[in-house]
């Protein structure tokens, strides 16, 4: 029976890893559909290359920082319990690799390729696992301090803050250091639109991400005996709430509508195992409206050229999700309890501070040493030709 249990857990978390791995195709096509046609190839190459670099960084450094696991040991030790630790690494790697995938959308169309790969390595090896270990492994005694001070530990079941807020706030630092795309804003404050190249690709990316998210959230239980149907239904309700809020607030705009489910799913990750489904619906709806409002604010008024709106979508909605778990997770509002608002606020603020600080350090050093941006001529030509020497749709003779 122990062997059967171990094998079942391995299969369970392996299926979760595969579903979240598939989400990276969603990241890729969401970016492909949003950027201009001359940058589509670059979007595809960045996501798959970042995943490869993330794997190396997390295997050799990051996973050890977060969980103290050393892979430099014999195969016999690694294959205990049917190799559960190995597939757990695979599953959590797909979360870690989401950090550069999130950032990629914010810095699209003007970032150099090799410096971004170096940033990916540093972030996945050092910055992300530092906060991951604090939250999910109790490193440095910070969770104990939060629990002693605020009555409960910081709760983030599937990564609203650990993954999404971290990725979004790191991206904000990168976007600010890069500056806007040439031609995006005029000298007198006027704004020039760069419309999405393909709404169908954008929609495909949103659908792939939404479906894979049920592996992201449900399989965060990590063992078959801990699986909860509540997580699945809460994810569904938050997704729907995000869609409807973005539909209304975005006035039927397809870009907003297809980011709506992602906003809701980002926000529900933290408390998806605690909330009542109605609480999840409200959490998702607030996130959908928050994304539309803050995307418009940052792009139009603050002149922050975050191409896919990853700071509003992941950074702000992720932070909202961390806080929402301390509201709708309370027994008084139909939740299962075990959380406090103050603890959630403290943990969320810590995650934001580490992400923003780490982002400025990593991208600031790279900007000073190597440079982050394409030249104006390269940017005008497009990242596809400037970096990869090919376009998405070459003009073949017929």
Short mmCIF file of C-alpha atoms in Angstrom, two decimals:
data_model
loop_
_atom_site.label_atom_id
_atom_site.label_comp_id
_atom_site.label_asym_id
_atom_site.label_seq_id
_atom_site.Cartn_x
_atom_site.Cartn_y
_atom_site.Cartn_z
CA UNK A 1 0.00 0.00 0.00
CA UNK A 2 2.87 2.40 0.73
CA UNK A 3 4.31 1.70 -2.71
CA UNK A 4 0.92 2.34 -4.30
CA UNK A 5 0.50 5.58 -2.35
CA UNK A 6 3.96 6.76 -3.37
CA UNK A 7 3.37 5.91 -7.01
CA UNK A 8 -0.02 7.66 -6.97
CA UNK A 9 1.50 10.82 -5.49
CA UNK A 10 4.22 10.81 -8.15
CA UNK A 11 1.65 10.49 -10.93
CA UNK A 12 -0.53 13.19 -9.37
CA UNK A 13 2.19 15.81 -9.09
CA UNK A 14 3.66 14.82 -12.47
CA UNK A 15 0.31 15.54 -14.13
CA UNK A 16 0.30 18.90 -12.37
CA UNK A 17 3.81 19.64 -13.64
CA UNK A 18 2.74 18.80 -17.19
CA UNK A 19 -0.33 21.05 -16.96
CA UNK A 20 1.71 23.99 -15.67
CA UNK A 21 4.40 23.32 -18.28
CA UNK A 22 1.66 23.65 -20.89
CA UNK A 23 0.81 27.06 -19.42
CA UNK A 24 4.12 28.34 -20.78
CA UNK A 25 2.66 27.89 -24.26
CA UNK A 26 -0.12 30.14 -23.01
CA UNK A 27 2.39 32.77 -21.91
CA UNK A 28 4.01 32.54 -25.34
CA UNK A 29 0.85 32.96 -27.40
CA UNK A 30 -0.56 35.65 -25.14
CA UNK A 31 2.58 37.65 -25.89
CA UNK A 32 2.60 36.69 -29.59
CA UNK A 33 -0.94 37.99 -29.96
CA UNK A 34 -0.31 41.22 -28.06
CA UNK A 35 2.99 42.41 -29.56
CA UNK A 36 3.34 43.79 -33.07
CA UNK A 37 3.98 41.29 -35.86
CA UNK A 38 7.66 42.19 -36.14
CA UNK A 39 8.23 40.88 -32.58
CA UNK A 40 6.28 37.60 -32.65
CA UNK A 41 9.24 35.27 -33.22
CA UNK A 42 11.12 36.91 -30.37
CA UNK A 43 8.20 36.28 -28.01
CA UNK A 44 8.19 32.57 -28.85
CA UNK A 45 11.96 32.16 -28.57
CA UNK A 46 12.15 34.07 -25.29
CA UNK A 47 9.61 31.90 -23.47
CA UNK A 48 11.16 28.56 -24.42
CA UNK A 49 14.74 29.79 -23.87
CA UNK A 50 13.84 31.29 -20.50
CA UNK A 51 12.36 27.95 -19.46
CA UNK A 52 15.60 26.14 -20.31
CA UNK A 53 17.72 28.67 -18.41
CA UNK A 54 15.28 28.53 -15.48
CA UNK A 55 15.65 24.76 -15.30
CA UNK A 56 19.44 24.97 -14.99
CA UNK A 57 19.28 27.81 -12.45
CA UNK A 58 16.64 26.11 -10.30
CA UNK A 59 18.21 22.64 -10.45
CA UNK A 60 21.72 23.69 -9.45
CA UNK A 61 20.97 26.64 -7.15
CA UNK A 62 17.38 27.81 -6.64
CA UNK A 63 15.72 24.62 -5.39
CA UNK A 64 18.49 24.14 -2.85
CA UNK A 65 18.06 27.69 -1.52
CA UNK A 66 14.32 27.23 -1.14
CA UNK A 67 14.18 23.67 0.21
CA UNK A 68 17.73 22.61 1.09
CA UNK A 69 17.64 19.77 -1.46
CA UNK A 70 20.93 18.68 -3.04
CA UNK A 71 20.68 16.83 -6.34
CA UNK A 72 24.39 16.00 -6.34
CA UNK A 73 23.84 12.59 -4.74
CA UNK A 74 23.36 9.04 -5.93
CA UNK A 75 20.40 8.00 -8.04
CA UNK A 76 19.28 5.58 -5.33
CA UNK A 77 18.61 8.45 -2.93
CA UNK A 78 16.84 10.49 -5.59
CA UNK A 79 14.45 7.68 -6.51
CA UNK A 80 13.09 7.06 -3.01
CA UNK A 81 9.29 6.93 -2.93
CA UNK A 82 9.24 6.39 -6.69
CA UNK A 83 11.27 9.57 -7.26
CA UNK A 84 8.73 11.86 -5.59
CA UNK A 85 11.33 14.55 -4.81
CA UNK A 86 12.30 14.64 -8.49
CA UNK A 87 8.79 15.26 -9.77
CA UNK A 88 8.19 17.73 -6.95
CA UNK A 89 11.20 19.63 -8.28
CA UNK A 90 9.71 19.46 -11.80
CA UNK A 91 6.37 20.78 -10.54
CA UNK A 92 7.89 23.66 -8.57
CA UNK A 93 10.25 24.45 -11.45
CA UNK A 94 7.28 25.22 -13.65
CA UNK A 95 6.23 27.79 -11.03
CA UNK A 96 9.74 29.30 -10.85
CA UNK A 97 9.96 29.52 -14.65
CA UNK A 98 6.74 31.55 -14.66
CA UNK A 99 8.72 34.49 -13.24
CA UNK A 100 10.70 35.23 -16.46
CA UNK A 101 7.65 34.30 -18.55
CA UNK A 102 5.68 37.02 -16.75
CA UNK A 103 8.51 39.55 -17.08
CA UNK A 104 8.85 38.79 -20.79
CA UNK A 105 5.47 40.35 -21.55
CA UNK A 106 6.31 43.61 -19.79
CA UNK A 107 9.65 44.21 -21.50
CA UNK A 108 8.58 43.02 -24.94
CA UNK A 109 9.62 44.69 -28.21
CA UNK A 110 12.71 46.55 -26.96
CA UNK A 111 14.75 44.30 -24.64
CA UNK A 112 18.02 42.67 -25.68
CA UNK A 113 18.01 38.89 -25.69
CA UNK A 114 21.18 37.75 -23.90
CA UNK A 115 20.93 40.18 -20.94
CA UNK A 116 17.39 38.92 -20.36
CA UNK A 117 18.65 35.32 -20.23
CA UNK A 118 21.21 36.40 -17.62
CA UNK A 119 18.46 38.12 -15.65
CA UNK A 120 16.38 34.94 -15.83
CA UNK A 121 19.23 32.92 -14.35
CA UNK A 122 19.79 35.35 -11.47
CA UNK A 123 16.11 35.70 -10.64
CA UNK A 124 15.30 31.97 -10.68
CA UNK A 125 18.52 31.00 -8.91
CA UNK A 126 18.45 33.64 -6.16
CA UNK A 127 15.61 36.16 -5.89
CA UNK A 128 12.55 33.96 -6.39
CA UNK A 129 13.67 30.98 -4.26
CA UNK A 130 14.61 33.33 -1.41
CA UNK A 131 10.95 34.34 -0.92
CA UNK A 132 9.65 30.92 -1.96
CA UNK A 133 11.67 29.30 0.83
CA UNK A 134 10.42 31.85 3.37
CA UNK A 135 6.77 31.21 2.49
CA UNK A 136 6.61 27.52 1.62
CA UNK A 137 9.49 26.08 3.64
CA UNK A 138 9.61 28.31 6.71
CA UNK A 139 13.16 29.54 6.05
CA UNK A 140 14.79 32.11 8.35
CA UNK A 141 11.98 31.85 10.93
CA UNK A 142 9.98 34.63 9.26
CA UNK A 143 6.76 32.61 9.12
CA UNK A 144 7.11 31.87 12.83
CA UNK A 145 7.58 35.58 13.51
CA UNK A 146 4.50 36.50 11.45
CA UNK A 147 2.44 33.86 13.25
CA UNK A 148 3.60 35.05 16.66
CA UNK A 149 3.00 38.68 15.81
CA UNK A 150 -0.27 38.46 13.85
CA UNK A 151 -1.90 35.23 15.02
CA UNK A 152 -1.33 33.12 11.90
CA UNK A 153 1.37 32.44 9.33
CA UNK A 154 1.31 33.97 5.87
CA UNK A 155 -0.89 31.73 3.70
CA UNK A 156 -0.32 31.46 -0.04
CA UNK A 157 -1.61 28.09 -1.20
CA UNK A 158 -0.73 28.31 -4.90
CA UNK A 159 1.31 31.45 -5.37
CA UNK A 160 -0.71 34.65 -5.74
CA UNK A 161 2.21 36.43 -4.08
CA UNK A 162 5.05 33.88 -4.28
CA UNK A 163 4.75 33.53 -8.06
CA UNK A 164 2.51 36.20 -9.56
CA UNK A 165 3.13 39.25 -7.40
CA UNK A 166 6.85 38.44 -7.43
CA UNK A 167 6.88 38.24 -11.23
CA UNK A 168 4.79 41.36 -11.66
CA UNK A 169 6.77 43.59 -9.31
CA UNK A 170 10.11 42.40 -10.71
CA UNK A 171 8.72 43.22 -14.14
CA UNK A 172 7.80 46.73 -13.00
CA UNK A 173 11.45 47.36 -12.08
CA UNK A 174 12.59 46.06 -15.46
CA UNK A 175 10.02 48.13 -17.37
CA UNK A 176 10.96 51.33 -15.53
CA UNK A 177 14.67 50.76 -16.16
CA UNK A 178 14.07 50.03 -19.84
CA UNK A 179 11.78 52.95 -20.53
CA UNK A 180 8.95 53.04 -23.09
CA UNK A 181 9.16 51.83 -26.66
CA UNK A 182 10.20 54.45 -29.20
CA UNK A 183 7.14 56.12 -30.64
CA UNK A 184 4.83 55.07 -27.80
CA UNK A 185 4.57 58.52 -26.22
CA UNK A 186 5.08 61.95 -27.73
CA UNK A 187 7.11 64.84 -26.33
CA UNK A 188 3.98 66.66 -25.22
CA UNK A 189 2.44 63.68 -23.42
CA UNK A 190 0.38 62.37 -26.31
CA UNK A 191 0.07 58.59 -26.64
CA UNK A 192 0.33 56.54 -29.83
CA UNK A 193 -1.28 53.11 -29.88
CA UNK A 194 0.50 49.89 -30.80
CA UNK A 195 -2.49 47.57 -31.34
CA UNK A 196 -2.22 43.80 -30.80
CA UNK A 197 -1.08 41.85 -33.85
CA UNK A 198 -3.47 38.92 -33.41
CA UNK A 199 -6.55 38.73 -31.21
CA UNK A 200 -6.94 34.99 -32.04
CA UNK A 201 -3.42 34.25 -30.75
CA UNK A 202 -4.05 36.42 -27.69
CA UNK A 203 -7.27 34.51 -27.00
CA UNK A 204 -5.53 31.16 -27.54
CA UNK A 205 -2.88 32.11 -24.98
CA UNK A 206 -5.55 33.10 -22.46
CA UNK A 207 -7.41 29.81 -22.94
CA UNK A 208 -4.28 27.67 -22.59
CA UNK A 209 -3.33 29.52 -19.42
CA UNK A 210 -6.85 29.23 -17.98
CA UNK A 211 -7.05 25.48 -18.54
CA UNK A 212 -3.55 24.84 -17.21
CA UNK A 213 -4.32 26.91 -14.14
CA UNK A 214 -6.41 24.10 -12.71
CA UNK A 215 -3.19 22.10 -12.51
CA UNK A 216 -1.43 25.13 -11.08
CA UNK A 217 -3.97 25.48 -8.26
CA UNK A 218 -5.42 22.02 -7.60
CA UNK A 219 -2.11 20.14 -7.83
CA UNK A 220 -0.53 22.57 -5.37
CA UNK A 221 -1.82 20.10 -2.79
CA UNK A 222 1.22 18.04 -3.95
CA UNK A 223 -0.18 14.72 -2.66
CA UNK A 224 -3.32 12.87 -3.72
CA UNK A 225 -4.73 12.67 -0.18
CA UNK A 226 -4.63 16.48 0.15
CA UNK A 227 -6.53 17.22 -3.07
CA UNK A 228 -9.59 19.43 -2.62
CA UNK A 229 -12.55 20.01 -4.90
CA UNK A 230 -12.95 23.37 -3.18
CA UNK A 231 -9.77 24.58 -4.89
CA UNK A 232 -11.13 23.60 -8.30
CA UNK A 233 -14.51 25.28 -7.84
CA UNK A 234 -12.99 28.39 -6.30
CA UNK A 235 -10.64 28.66 -9.28
CA UNK A 236 -13.61 28.35 -11.62
CA UNK A 237 -15.64 31.00 -9.80
CA UNK A 238 -12.73 33.45 -9.65
CA UNK A 239 -12.07 32.93 -13.35
CA UNK A 240 -15.70 33.67 -14.19
CA UNK A 241 -15.76 36.69 -11.89
CA UNK A 242 -12.68 38.06 -13.62
CA UNK A 243 -14.19 37.57 -17.08
CA UNK A 244 -17.46 39.32 -16.24
CA UNK A 245 -15.81 42.24 -14.46
CA UNK A 246 -13.35 42.78 -17.32
CA UNK A 247 -16.16 42.48 -19.87
CA UNK A 248 -18.13 45.24 -18.14
CA UNK A 249 -15.26 47.50 -17.07
CA UNK A 250 -13.45 47.02 -20.38
CA UNK A 251 -16.58 47.73 -22.46
CA UNK A 252 -16.32 44.52 -24.48
CA UNK A 253 -12.67 45.08 -25.43
CA UNK A 254 -11.31 41.61 -26.37
CA UNK A 255 -7.89 42.29 -24.85
CA UNK A 256 -9.44 43.07 -21.49
CA UNK A 257 -11.96 40.23 -21.71
CA UNK A 258 -9.28 37.60 -22.32
CA UNK A 259 -7.08 38.93 -19.54
CA UNK A 260 -10.06 38.92 -17.17
CA UNK A 261 -9.93 35.17 -16.39
CA UNK A 262 -6.19 35.44 -15.79
CA UNK A 263 -6.68 38.30 -13.33
CA UNK A 264 -9.24 36.27 -11.41
CA UNK A 265 -7.08 33.15 -11.36
CA UNK A 266 -4.01 35.10 -10.25
CA UNK A 267 -5.96 36.53 -7.32
CA UNK A 268 -7.54 33.29 -6.11
CA UNK A 269 -4.33 31.27 -5.93
CA UNK A 270 -3.48 32.29 -2.36
CA UNK A 271 -6.82 31.48 -0.74
CA UNK A 272 -8.31 28.95 -3.14
CA UNK A 273 -8.15 26.24 -0.46
CA UNK A 274 -9.89 28.41 2.16
CA UNK A 275 -12.54 30.59 0.56
CA UNK A 276 -16.21 29.92 0.03
CA UNK A 277 -16.98 29.90 -3.72
CA UNK A 278 -18.87 33.18 -3.36
CA UNK A 279 -15.78 34.73 -1.81
CA UNK A 280 -13.75 33.43 -4.74
CA UNK A 281 -16.25 34.97 -7.16
CA UNK A 282 -15.89 38.37 -5.50
CA UNK A 283 -12.10 38.02 -5.37
CA UNK A 284 -12.00 37.30 -9.10
CA UNK A 285 -14.41 40.10 -9.96
CA UNK A 286 -12.39 42.67 -8.01
CA UNK A 287 -9.24 41.45 -9.77
CA UNK A 288 -10.84 41.73 -13.22
CA UNK A 289 -11.93 45.30 -12.57
CA UNK A 290 -8.61 46.15 -10.93
CA UNK A 291 -6.72 44.98 -14.02
CA UNK A 292 -8.78 47.07 -16.43
CA UNK A 293 -8.56 50.20 -14.30
CA UNK A 294 -4.84 49.97 -13.47
CA UNK A 295 -3.82 48.93 -16.99
CA UNK A 296 -5.51 52.04 -18.37
CA UNK A 297 -4.05 54.20 -15.60
CA UNK A 298 -0.47 52.99 -16.02
CA UNK A 299 -0.48 53.13 -19.82
CA UNK A 300 -2.38 56.37 -20.38
CA UNK A 301 -1.69 58.57 -17.38
CA UNK A 302 1.55 57.32 -15.82
CA UNK A 303 3.15 56.51 -19.20
CA UNK A 304 4.52 53.16 -18.02
CA UNK A 305 4.97 51.10 -21.18
CA UNK A 306 4.23 47.66 -19.76
CA UNK A 307 3.32 45.95 -23.03
CA UNK A 308 1.12 43.11 -21.71
CA UNK A 309 0.17 44.87 -18.49
CA UNK A 310 1.99 42.30 -16.36
CA UNK A 311 2.35 44.63 -13.37
CA UNK A 312 -1.43 45.24 -13.14
CA UNK A 313 -2.27 41.62 -14.00
CA UNK A 314 0.27 39.73 -11.91
CA UNK A 315 1.78 42.31 -9.59
CA UNK A 316 -1.35 44.11 -8.38
CA UNK A 317 -3.87 41.27 -8.77
CA UNK A 318 -1.39 38.92 -7.09
CA UNK A 319 -1.00 41.30 -4.15
CA UNK A 320 -4.78 41.63 -3.98
CA UNK A 321 -5.02 37.83 -3.89
CA UNK A 322 -2.66 37.61 -0.93
CA UNK A 323 -4.75 40.15 0.97
CA UNK A 324 -8.07 38.66 -0.18
CA UNK A 325 -7.11 35.34 1.42
CA UNK A 326 -7.07 37.18 4.74
CA UNK A 327 -10.57 38.51 4.10
CA UNK A 328 -12.58 35.76 2.42
CA UNK A 329 -10.64 32.98 4.15
CA UNK A 330 -12.05 34.07 7.50
CA UNK A 331 -14.77 31.91 9.04
CA UNK A 332 -16.94 35.01 9.48
CA UNK A 333 -17.13 35.31 5.68
CA UNK A 334 -17.69 31.62 5.01
CA UNK A 335 -14.05 30.56 4.78
CA UNK A 336 -12.25 27.78 6.60
CA UNK A 337 -10.24 30.11 8.83
CA UNK A 338 -6.64 29.78 9.96
CA UNK A 339 -5.66 33.14 8.47
CA UNK A 340 -5.63 36.74 9.63
CA UNK A 341 -5.81 39.92 7.59
CA UNK A 342 -2.70 41.37 9.25
CA UNK A 343 -0.60 38.28 8.52
CA UNK A 344 -1.66 38.32 4.88
CA UNK A 345 -0.88 42.00 4.59
CA UNK A 346 2.56 41.51 6.15
CA UNK A 347 3.47 38.53 3.96
CA UNK A 348 2.26 40.28 0.82
CA UNK A 349 4.22 43.44 1.63
CA UNK A 350 7.35 41.36 2.24
CA UNK A 351 6.97 39.62 -1.12
CA UNK A 352 6.47 42.92 -2.95
CA UNK A 353 9.52 44.45 -1.25
CA UNK A 354 11.78 41.49 -2.11
CA UNK A 355 10.54 41.42 -5.70
CA UNK A 356 10.89 45.15 -6.33
CA UNK A 357 14.28 45.32 -4.64
CA UNK A 358 15.56 42.20 -6.39
CA UNK A 359 14.28 43.44 -9.74
CA UNK A 360 16.05 46.79 -9.46
CA UNK A 361 19.28 45.12 -8.36
CA UNK A 362 19.36 42.48 -11.13
CA UNK A 363 18.20 44.69 -14.00
CA UNK A 364 20.07 47.73 -12.69
CA UNK A 365 23.37 45.83 -12.70
CA UNK A 366 22.71 44.44 -16.16
CA UNK A 367 21.81 47.89 -17.47
CA UNK A 368 25.02 49.34 -16.07
CA UNK A 369 27.30 46.54 -17.29
CA UNK A 370 25.77 45.23 -20.53
CA UNK A 371 22.81 47.41 -21.41
CA UNK A 372 19.21 46.24 -21.62
CA UNK A 373 17.75 47.85 -24.74
CA UNK A 374 17.94 47.29 -28.43
CA UNK A 375 19.13 50.31 -30.38
CA UNK A 376 16.46 52.56 -31.84
CA UNK A 377 17.19 51.18 -35.30
CA UNK A 378 16.96 47.56 -34.09
CA UNK A 379 13.71 48.30 -32.30
CA UNK A 380 12.27 49.94 -35.41
CA UNK A 381 13.28 46.93 -37.50
CA UNK A 382 11.75 44.61 -34.90
CA UNK A 383 13.25 42.05 -32.53
CA UNK A 384 12.52 39.22 -34.98
CA UNK A 385 14.91 40.48 -37.64
CA UNK A 386 17.32 42.23 -35.27
CA UNK A 387 17.86 39.20 -33.02
CA UNK A 388 16.65 36.10 -34.84
CA UNK A 389 17.13 37.09 -38.51
CA UNK A 390 13.69 35.87 -39.54
CA UNK A 391 10.11 37.11 -39.44
CA UNK A 392 7.01 35.22 -38.33
CA UNK A 393 5.67 35.17 -41.88
CA UNK A 394 8.57 35.31 -44.40
CA UNK A 395 7.58 36.69 -47.84
CA UNK A 396 8.27 33.55 -49.88
CA UNK A 397 8.10 33.72 -53.66
CA UNK A 398 5.16 31.84 -55.11
#
